[in-house]
Short mmCIF file of C-alpha atoms in Angstrom, two decimals:
data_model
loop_
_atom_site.label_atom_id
_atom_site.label_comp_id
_atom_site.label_asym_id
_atom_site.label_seq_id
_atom_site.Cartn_x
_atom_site.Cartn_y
_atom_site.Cartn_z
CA UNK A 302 -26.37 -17.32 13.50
CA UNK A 303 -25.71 -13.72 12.71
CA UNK A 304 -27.29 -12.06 9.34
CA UNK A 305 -24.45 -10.41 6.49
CA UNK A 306 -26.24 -6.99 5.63
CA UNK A 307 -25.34 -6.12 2.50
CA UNK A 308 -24.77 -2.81 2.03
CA UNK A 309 -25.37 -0.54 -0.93
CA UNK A 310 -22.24 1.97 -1.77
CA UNK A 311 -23.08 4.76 -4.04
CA UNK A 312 -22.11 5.59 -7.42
CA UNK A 313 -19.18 7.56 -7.75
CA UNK A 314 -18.88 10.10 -9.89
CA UNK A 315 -16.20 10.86 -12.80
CA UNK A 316 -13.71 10.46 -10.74
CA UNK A 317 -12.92 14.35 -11.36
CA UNK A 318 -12.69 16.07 -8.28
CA UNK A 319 -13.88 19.92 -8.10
CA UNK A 320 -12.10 22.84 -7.15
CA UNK A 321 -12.92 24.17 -3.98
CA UNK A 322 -13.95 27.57 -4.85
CA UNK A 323 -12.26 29.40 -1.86
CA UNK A 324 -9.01 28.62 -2.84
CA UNK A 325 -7.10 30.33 -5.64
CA UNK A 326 -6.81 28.48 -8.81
CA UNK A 327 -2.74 28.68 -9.10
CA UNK A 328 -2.23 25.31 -10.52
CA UNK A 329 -4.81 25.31 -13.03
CA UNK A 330 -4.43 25.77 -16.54
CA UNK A 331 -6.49 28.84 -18.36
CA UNK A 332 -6.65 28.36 -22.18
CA UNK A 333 -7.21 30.80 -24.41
CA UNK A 334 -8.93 30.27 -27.82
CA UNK A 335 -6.29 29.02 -29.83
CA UNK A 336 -4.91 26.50 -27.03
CA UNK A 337 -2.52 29.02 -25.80
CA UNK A 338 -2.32 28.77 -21.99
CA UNK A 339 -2.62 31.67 -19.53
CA UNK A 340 -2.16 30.13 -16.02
CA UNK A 341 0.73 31.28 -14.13
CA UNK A 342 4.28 30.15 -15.61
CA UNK A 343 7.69 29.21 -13.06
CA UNK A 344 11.26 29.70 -14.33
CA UNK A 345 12.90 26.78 -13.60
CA UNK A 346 16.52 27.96 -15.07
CA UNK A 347 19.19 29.48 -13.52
CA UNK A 348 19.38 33.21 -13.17
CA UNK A 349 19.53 35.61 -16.40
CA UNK A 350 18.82 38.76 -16.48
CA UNK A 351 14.78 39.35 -16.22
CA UNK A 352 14.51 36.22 -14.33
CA UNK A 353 16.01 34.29 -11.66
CA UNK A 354 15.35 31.18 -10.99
CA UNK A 355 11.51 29.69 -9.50
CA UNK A 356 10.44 33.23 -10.46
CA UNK A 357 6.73 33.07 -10.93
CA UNK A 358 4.93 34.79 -13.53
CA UNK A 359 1.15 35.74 -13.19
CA UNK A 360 0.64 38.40 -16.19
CA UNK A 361 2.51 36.89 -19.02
CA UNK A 362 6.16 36.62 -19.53
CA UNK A 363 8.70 39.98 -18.98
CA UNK A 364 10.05 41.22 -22.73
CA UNK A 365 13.38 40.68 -21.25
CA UNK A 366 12.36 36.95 -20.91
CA UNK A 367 11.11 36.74 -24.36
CA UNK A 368 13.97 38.49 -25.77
CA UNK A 369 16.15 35.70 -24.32
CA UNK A 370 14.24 32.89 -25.26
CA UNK A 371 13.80 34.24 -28.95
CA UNK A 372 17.79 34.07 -28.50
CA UNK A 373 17.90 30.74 -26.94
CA UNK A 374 14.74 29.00 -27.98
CA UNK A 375 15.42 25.98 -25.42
CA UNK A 376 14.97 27.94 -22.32
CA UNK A 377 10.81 27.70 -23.64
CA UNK A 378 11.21 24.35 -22.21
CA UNK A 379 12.31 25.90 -18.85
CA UNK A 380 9.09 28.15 -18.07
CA UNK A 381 6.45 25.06 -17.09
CA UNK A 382 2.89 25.85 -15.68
CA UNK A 383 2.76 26.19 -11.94
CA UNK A 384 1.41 23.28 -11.33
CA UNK A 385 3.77 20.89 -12.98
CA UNK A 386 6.65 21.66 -10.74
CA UNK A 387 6.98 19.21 -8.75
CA UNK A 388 6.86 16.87 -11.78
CA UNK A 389 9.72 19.42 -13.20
CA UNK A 390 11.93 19.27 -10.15
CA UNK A 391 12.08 15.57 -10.31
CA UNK A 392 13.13 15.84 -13.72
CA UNK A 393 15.69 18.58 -13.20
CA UNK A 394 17.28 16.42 -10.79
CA UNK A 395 17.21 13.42 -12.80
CA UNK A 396 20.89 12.82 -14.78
CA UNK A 397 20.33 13.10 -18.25
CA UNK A 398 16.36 13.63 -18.71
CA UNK A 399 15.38 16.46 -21.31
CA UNK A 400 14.72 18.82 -18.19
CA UNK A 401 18.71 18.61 -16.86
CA UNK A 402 20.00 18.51 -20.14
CA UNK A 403 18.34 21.77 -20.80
CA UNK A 404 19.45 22.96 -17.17
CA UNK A 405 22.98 22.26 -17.83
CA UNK A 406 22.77 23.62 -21.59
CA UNK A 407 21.59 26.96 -20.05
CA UNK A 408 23.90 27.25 -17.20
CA UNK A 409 27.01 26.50 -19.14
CA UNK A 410 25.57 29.20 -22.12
CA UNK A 411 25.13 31.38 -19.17
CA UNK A 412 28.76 31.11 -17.85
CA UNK A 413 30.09 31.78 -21.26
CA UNK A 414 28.63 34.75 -21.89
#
């Protein structure tokens, strides 16, 4: 008759994997005190002036950007971490989640000047 071995697997850990440290850290969040985050930002709109759309931005937002989202205070919703966009595509194509609504708000704004 053949022996079972019983074999011993090791803890895991957290669960959390690390970064590797030789790749760049696009996807990742940076807070700054306060909870405001720094990481790069994506567009996801359509086109208006000072951004078109999937533009990404690594240094903050352009004041032409802020201008038009002090204007239309929606289009906040539409500038998403790096990271979550492929979570944000799915959404945009997705009939009548908060991400297409906003789309659609912004494109027909757009078209009527």
């Amino acid at each position: 008759m053949s022996e079972k071995k019983q074999v011993q697997i090791p803890a895991m850990d957290s669960g959390v994997s690390k970064p590797d440290s030789t790749l760049p850290d696009v996807g990742n969040k940076t807070m700054k005190p306060g909870g405001t985050d720094t990481g790069p930002r994506i567009y996801i709109g359509p086109g208006i002036p000072g951004a078109k759309q999937y533009t990404v931005f690594n240094n903050g937002l352009p004041e032409s950007l802020k201008e038009k989202a002090k204007e239309k205070p929606f289009l906040n919703s539409l500038i998403i971490p790096v990271g979550k966009l492929a979570q944000a595509n799915r959404e945009l194509d997705t009939e009548g989640s908060a991400l297409n609504i906003l789309f659609n708000k912004a494109v027909k704004e757009i078209q009527e000047g």
